[in-house]
PDB file of C-alpha atoms and ligand atoms in Angstrom:
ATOM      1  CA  UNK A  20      -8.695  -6.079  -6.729  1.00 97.00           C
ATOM      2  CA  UNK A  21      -7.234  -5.592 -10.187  1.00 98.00           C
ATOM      3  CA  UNK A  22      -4.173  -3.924 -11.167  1.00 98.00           C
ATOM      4  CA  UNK A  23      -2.929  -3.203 -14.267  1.00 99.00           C
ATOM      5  CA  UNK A  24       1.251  -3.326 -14.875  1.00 98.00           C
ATOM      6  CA  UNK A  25       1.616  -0.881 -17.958  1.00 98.00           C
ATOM      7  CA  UNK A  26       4.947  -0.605 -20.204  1.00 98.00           C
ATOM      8  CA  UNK A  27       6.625  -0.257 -23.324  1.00 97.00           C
ATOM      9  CA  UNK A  28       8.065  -3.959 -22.487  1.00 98.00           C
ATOM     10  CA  UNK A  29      10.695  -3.904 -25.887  1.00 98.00           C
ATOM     11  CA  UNK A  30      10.614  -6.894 -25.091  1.00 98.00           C
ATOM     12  CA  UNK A  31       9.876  -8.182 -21.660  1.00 98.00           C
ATOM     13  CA  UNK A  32      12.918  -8.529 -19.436  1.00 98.00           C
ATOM     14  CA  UNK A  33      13.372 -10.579 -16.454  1.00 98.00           C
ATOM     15  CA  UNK A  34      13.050  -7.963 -14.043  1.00 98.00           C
ATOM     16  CA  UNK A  35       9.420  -6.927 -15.936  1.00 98.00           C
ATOM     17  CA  UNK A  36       8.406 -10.689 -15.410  1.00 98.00           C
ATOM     18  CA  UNK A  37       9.492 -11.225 -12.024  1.00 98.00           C
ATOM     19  CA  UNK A  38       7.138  -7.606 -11.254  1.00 98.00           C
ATOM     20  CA  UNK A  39       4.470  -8.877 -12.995  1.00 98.00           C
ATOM     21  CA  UNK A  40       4.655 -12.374 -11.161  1.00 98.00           C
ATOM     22  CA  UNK A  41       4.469 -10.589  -7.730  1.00 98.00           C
ATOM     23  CA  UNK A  42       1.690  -8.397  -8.639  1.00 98.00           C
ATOM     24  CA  UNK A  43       0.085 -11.347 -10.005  1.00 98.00           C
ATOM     25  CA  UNK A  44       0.904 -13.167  -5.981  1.00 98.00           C
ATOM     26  CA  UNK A  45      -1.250  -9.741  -4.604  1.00 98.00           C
ATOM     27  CA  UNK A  46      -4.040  -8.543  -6.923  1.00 98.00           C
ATOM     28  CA  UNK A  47      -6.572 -11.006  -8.253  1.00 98.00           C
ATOM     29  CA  UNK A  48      -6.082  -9.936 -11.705  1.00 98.00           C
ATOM     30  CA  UNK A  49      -3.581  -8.785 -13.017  1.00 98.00           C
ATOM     31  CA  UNK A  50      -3.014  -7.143 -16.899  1.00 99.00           C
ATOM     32  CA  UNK A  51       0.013  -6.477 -18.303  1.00 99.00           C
ATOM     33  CA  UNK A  52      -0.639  -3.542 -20.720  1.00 98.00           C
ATOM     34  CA  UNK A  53       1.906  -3.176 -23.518  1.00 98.00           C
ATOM     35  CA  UNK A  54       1.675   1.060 -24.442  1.00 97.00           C
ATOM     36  CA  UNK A  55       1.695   2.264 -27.917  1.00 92.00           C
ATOM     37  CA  UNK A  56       0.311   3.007 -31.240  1.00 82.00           C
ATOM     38  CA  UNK A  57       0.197  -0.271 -33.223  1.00 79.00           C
ATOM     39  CA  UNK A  58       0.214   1.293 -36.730  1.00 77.00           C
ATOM     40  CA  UNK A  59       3.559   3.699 -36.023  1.00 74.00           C
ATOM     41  CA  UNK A  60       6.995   1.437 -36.587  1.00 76.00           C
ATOM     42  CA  UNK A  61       8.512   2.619 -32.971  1.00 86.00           C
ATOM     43  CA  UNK A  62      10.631  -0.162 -31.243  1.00 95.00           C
ATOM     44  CA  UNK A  63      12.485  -3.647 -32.641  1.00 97.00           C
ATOM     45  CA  UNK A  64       9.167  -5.824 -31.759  1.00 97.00           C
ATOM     46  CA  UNK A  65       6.083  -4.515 -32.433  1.00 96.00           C
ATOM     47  CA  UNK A  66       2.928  -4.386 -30.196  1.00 96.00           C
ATOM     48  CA  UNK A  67       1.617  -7.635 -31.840  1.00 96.00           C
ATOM     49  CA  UNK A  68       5.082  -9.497 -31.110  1.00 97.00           C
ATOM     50  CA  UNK A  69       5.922  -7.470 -27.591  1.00 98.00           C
ATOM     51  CA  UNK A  70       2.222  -9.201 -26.467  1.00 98.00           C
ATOM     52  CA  UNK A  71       3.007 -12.504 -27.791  1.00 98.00           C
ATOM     53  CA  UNK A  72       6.456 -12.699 -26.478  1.00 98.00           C
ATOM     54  CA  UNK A  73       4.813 -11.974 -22.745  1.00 98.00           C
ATOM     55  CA  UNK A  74       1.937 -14.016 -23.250  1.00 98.00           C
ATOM     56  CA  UNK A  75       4.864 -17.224 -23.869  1.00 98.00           C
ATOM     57  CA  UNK A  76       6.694 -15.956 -20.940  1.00 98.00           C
ATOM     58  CA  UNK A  77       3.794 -15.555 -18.435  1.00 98.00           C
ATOM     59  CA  UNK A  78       1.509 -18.829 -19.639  1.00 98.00           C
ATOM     60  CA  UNK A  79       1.668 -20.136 -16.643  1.00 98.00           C
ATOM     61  CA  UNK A  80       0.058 -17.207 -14.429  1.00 98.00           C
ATOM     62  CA  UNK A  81      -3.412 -17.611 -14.192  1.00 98.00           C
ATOM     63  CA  UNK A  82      -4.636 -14.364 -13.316  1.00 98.00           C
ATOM     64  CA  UNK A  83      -2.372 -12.354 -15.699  1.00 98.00           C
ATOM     65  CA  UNK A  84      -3.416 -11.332 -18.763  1.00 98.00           C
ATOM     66  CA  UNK A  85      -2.068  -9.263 -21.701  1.00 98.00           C
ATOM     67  CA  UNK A  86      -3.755  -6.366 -23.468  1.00 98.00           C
ATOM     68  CA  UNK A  87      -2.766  -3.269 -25.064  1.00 97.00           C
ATOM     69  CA  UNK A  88      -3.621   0.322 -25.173  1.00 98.00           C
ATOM     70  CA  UNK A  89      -2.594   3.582 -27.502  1.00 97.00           C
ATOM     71  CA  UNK A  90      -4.206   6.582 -25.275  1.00 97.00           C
ATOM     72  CA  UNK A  91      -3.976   7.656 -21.604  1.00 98.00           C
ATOM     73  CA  UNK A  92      -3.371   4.983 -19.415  1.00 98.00           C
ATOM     74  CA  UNK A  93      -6.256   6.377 -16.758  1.00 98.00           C
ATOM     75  CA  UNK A  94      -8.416   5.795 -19.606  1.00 98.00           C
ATOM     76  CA  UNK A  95      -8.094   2.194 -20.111  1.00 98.00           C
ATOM     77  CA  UNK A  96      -8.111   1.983 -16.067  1.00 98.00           C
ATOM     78  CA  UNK A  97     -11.419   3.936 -15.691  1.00 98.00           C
ATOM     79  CA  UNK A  98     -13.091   1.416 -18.780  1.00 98.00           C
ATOM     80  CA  UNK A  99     -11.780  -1.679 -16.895  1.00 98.00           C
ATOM     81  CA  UNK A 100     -12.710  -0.367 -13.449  1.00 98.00           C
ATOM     82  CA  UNK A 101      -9.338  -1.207 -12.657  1.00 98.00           C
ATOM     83  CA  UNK A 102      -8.050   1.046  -9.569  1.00 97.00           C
ATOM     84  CA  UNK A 103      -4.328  -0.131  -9.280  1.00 98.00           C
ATOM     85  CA  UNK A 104      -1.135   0.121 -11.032  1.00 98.00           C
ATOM     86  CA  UNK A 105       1.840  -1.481 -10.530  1.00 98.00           C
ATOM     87  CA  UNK A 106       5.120  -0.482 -11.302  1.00 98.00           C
ATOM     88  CA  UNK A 107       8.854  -1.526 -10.896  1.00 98.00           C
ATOM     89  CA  UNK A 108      11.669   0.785  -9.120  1.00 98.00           C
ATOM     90  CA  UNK A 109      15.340  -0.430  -9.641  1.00 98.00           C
ATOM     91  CA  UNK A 110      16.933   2.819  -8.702  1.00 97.00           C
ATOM     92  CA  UNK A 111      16.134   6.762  -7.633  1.00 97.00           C
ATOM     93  CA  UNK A 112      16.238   7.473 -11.495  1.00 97.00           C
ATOM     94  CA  UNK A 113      13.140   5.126 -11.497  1.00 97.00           C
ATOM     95  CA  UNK A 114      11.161   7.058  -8.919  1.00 97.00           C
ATOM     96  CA  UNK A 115      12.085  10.594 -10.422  1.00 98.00           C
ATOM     97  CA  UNK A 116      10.583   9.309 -13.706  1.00 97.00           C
ATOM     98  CA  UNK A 117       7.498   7.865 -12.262  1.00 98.00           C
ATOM     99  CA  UNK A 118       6.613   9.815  -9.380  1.00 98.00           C
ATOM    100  CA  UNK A 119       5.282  12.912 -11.636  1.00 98.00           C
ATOM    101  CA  UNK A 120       3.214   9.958 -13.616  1.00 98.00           C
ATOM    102  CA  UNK A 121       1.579   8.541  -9.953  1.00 98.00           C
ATOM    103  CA  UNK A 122       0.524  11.710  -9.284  1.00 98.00           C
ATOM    104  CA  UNK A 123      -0.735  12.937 -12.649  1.00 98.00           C
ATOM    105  CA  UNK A 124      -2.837   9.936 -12.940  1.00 98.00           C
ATOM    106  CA  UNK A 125      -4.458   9.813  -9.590  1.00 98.00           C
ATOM    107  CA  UNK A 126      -4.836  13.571  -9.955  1.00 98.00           C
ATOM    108  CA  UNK A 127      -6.649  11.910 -13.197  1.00 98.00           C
ATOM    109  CA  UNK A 128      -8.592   9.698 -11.747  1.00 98.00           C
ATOM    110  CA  UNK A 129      -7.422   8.942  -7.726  1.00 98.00           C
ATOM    111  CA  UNK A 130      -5.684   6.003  -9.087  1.00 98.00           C
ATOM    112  CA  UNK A 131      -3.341   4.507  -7.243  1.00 98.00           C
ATOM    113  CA  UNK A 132      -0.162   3.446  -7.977  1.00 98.00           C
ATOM    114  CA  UNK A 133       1.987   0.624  -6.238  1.00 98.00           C
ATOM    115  CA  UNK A 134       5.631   1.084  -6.222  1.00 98.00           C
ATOM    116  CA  UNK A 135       7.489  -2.813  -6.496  1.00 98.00           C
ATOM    117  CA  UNK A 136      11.590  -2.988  -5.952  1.00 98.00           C
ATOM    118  CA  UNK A 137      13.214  -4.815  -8.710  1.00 97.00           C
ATOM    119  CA  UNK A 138      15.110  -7.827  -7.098  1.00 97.00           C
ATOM    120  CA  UNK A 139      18.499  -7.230  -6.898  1.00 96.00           C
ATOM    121  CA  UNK A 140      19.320  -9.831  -9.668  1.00 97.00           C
ATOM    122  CA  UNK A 141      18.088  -7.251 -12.513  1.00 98.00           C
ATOM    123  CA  UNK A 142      18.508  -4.234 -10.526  1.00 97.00           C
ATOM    124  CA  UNK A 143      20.759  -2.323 -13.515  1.00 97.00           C
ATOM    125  CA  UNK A 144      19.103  -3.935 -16.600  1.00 98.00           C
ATOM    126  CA  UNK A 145      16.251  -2.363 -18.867  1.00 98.00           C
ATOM    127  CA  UNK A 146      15.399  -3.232 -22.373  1.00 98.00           C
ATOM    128  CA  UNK A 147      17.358  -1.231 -24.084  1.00 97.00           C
ATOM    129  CA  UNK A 148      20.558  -2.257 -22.339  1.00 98.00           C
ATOM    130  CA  UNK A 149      19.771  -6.160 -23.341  1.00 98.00           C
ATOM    131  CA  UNK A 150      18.835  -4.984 -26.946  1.00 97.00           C
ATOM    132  CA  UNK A 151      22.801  -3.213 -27.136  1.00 96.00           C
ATOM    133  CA  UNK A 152      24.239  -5.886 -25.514  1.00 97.00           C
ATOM    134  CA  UNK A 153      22.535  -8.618 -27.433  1.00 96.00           C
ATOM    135  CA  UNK A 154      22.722  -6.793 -30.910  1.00 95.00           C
ATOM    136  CA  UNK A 155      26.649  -6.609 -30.526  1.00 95.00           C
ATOM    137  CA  UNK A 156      26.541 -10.511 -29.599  1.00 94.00           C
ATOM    138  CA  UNK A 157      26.949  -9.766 -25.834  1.00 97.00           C
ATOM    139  CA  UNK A 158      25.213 -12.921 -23.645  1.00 97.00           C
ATOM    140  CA  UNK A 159      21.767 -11.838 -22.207  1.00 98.00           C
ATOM    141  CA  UNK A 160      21.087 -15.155 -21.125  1.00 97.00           C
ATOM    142  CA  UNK A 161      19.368 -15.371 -17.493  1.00 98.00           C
ATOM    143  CA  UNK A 162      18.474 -11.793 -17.857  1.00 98.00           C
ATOM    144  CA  UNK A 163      15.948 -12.122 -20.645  1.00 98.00           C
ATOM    145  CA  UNK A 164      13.281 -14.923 -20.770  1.00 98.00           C
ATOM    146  CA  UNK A 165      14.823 -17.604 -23.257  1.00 97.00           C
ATOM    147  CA  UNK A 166      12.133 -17.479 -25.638  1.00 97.00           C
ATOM    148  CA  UNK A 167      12.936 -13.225 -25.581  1.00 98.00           C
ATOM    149  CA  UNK A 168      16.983 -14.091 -26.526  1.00 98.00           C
ATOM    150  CA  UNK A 169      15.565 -16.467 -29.210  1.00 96.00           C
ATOM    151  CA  UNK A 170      12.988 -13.842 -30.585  1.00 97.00           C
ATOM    152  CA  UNK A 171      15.710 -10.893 -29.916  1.00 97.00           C
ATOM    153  CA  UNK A 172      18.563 -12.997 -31.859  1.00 95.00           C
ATOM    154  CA  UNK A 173      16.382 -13.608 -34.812  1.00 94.00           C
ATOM    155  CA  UNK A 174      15.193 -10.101 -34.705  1.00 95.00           C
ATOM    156  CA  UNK A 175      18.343  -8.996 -35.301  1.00 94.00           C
ATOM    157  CA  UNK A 176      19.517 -11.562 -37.980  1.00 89.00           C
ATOM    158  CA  UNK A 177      17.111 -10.423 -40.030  1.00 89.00           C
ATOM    159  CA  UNK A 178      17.625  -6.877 -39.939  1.00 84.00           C
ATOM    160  CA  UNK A 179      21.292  -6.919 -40.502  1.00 71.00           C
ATOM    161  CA  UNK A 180      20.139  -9.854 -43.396  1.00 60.00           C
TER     162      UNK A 180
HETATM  163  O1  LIG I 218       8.092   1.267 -20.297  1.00 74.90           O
HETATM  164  P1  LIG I 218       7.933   2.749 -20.192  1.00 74.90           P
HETATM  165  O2  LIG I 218       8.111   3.385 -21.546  1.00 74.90           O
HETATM  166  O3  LIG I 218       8.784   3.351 -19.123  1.00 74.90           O
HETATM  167  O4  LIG I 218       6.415   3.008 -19.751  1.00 74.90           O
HETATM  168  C1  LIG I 218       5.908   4.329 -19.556  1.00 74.90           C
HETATM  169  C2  LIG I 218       4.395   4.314 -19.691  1.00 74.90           C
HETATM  170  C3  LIG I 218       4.003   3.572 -20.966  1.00 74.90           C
HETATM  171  C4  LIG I 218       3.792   3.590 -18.517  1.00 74.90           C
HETATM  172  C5  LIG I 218       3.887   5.766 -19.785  1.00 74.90           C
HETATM  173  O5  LIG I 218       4.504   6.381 -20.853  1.00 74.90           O
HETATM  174  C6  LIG I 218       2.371   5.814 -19.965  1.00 74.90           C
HETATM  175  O6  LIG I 218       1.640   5.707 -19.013  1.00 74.90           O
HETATM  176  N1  LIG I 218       1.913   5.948 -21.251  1.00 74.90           N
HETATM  177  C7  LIG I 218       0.510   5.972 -21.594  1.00 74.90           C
HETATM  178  C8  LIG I 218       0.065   7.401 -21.932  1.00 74.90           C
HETATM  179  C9  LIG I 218      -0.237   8.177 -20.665  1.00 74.90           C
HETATM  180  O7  LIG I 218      -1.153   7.875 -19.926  1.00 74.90           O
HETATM  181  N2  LIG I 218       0.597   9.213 -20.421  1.00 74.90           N
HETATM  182  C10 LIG I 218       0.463  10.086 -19.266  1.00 74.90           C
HETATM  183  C11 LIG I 218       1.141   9.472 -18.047  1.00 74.90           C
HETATM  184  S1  LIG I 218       0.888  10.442 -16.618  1.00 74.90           S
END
């Protein structure tokens, strides 16, 4: 069975790669969809970079693979004939934000989605705490991928010039 692991993934955190790795250890094939329009400037990495940075990250997966999609997520599911997404949960925040999405989309479509804890290691972080944290000089070592600190440190040097 395929499942697809859908996100904004500004950039890929730790937690985000540990999910995907799981999903990867229980669906056959899994795609980690990075969500957006690729011609609006939303975001420090675009949707070009954001794929890139998770393609370095996740090389040596076999069955992942990276893609990316601008409309409804059920869409991209029903043209794949994919019938599973996965998703992370770190806290109750997490599941009052996603269950209204689970059940819109299998309203959608009946798709199901699977519901992963974060490990407890990256339980409070999210990309946009690492992005403060890092932009300020803060150490986000261990909690993004090193090539993601490199990419996020650069990122940042040349926006402030
Ligand atoms: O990383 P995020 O921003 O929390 O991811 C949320 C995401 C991208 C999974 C959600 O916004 C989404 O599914 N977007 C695609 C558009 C869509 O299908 N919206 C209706 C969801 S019920």
């Amino acid at each position: 069975m395929k499942a697809v692991c859908p996100g904004s993934f500004d950039p890929v955190t730790m937690g985000h790669l540990d999910i995907y790795r799981r999903a990867a250890a229980h669906f056959d094939e899994v795609v980690v969809l990075v969500t957006g329009n690729p011609s609006k400037k939303s975001g420090l990495f675009t949707i070009d970079e954001r794929m890139e940075l998770i393609r370095e990250v996740t090389s040596d997966v076999p069955n992942l693979r990276v893609d990316w999609w601008g409309g409804l997520l059920v869409d991209y599911t029903t043209e794949h004939g994919i019938h599973a997404l996965v998703k992370g949960l770190r806290t109750a925040l997490d599941y009052e934000y996603e269950l209204p999405m689970a059940q819109m989309n299998r309203r959608l479509t009946g798709i199901d989605t699977f519901f992963l804890l974060t490990d407890e290691k990256y339980g409070y972080i999210s990309s946009s705490l690492l992005k403060e944290v890092a932009k300020y000089g803060g150490d986000v070592h261990g909690l993004l991928p090193d090539a993601v600190v490199d990419a996020v440190k650069e990122k940042y040097r040349t926006i402030d010039g």
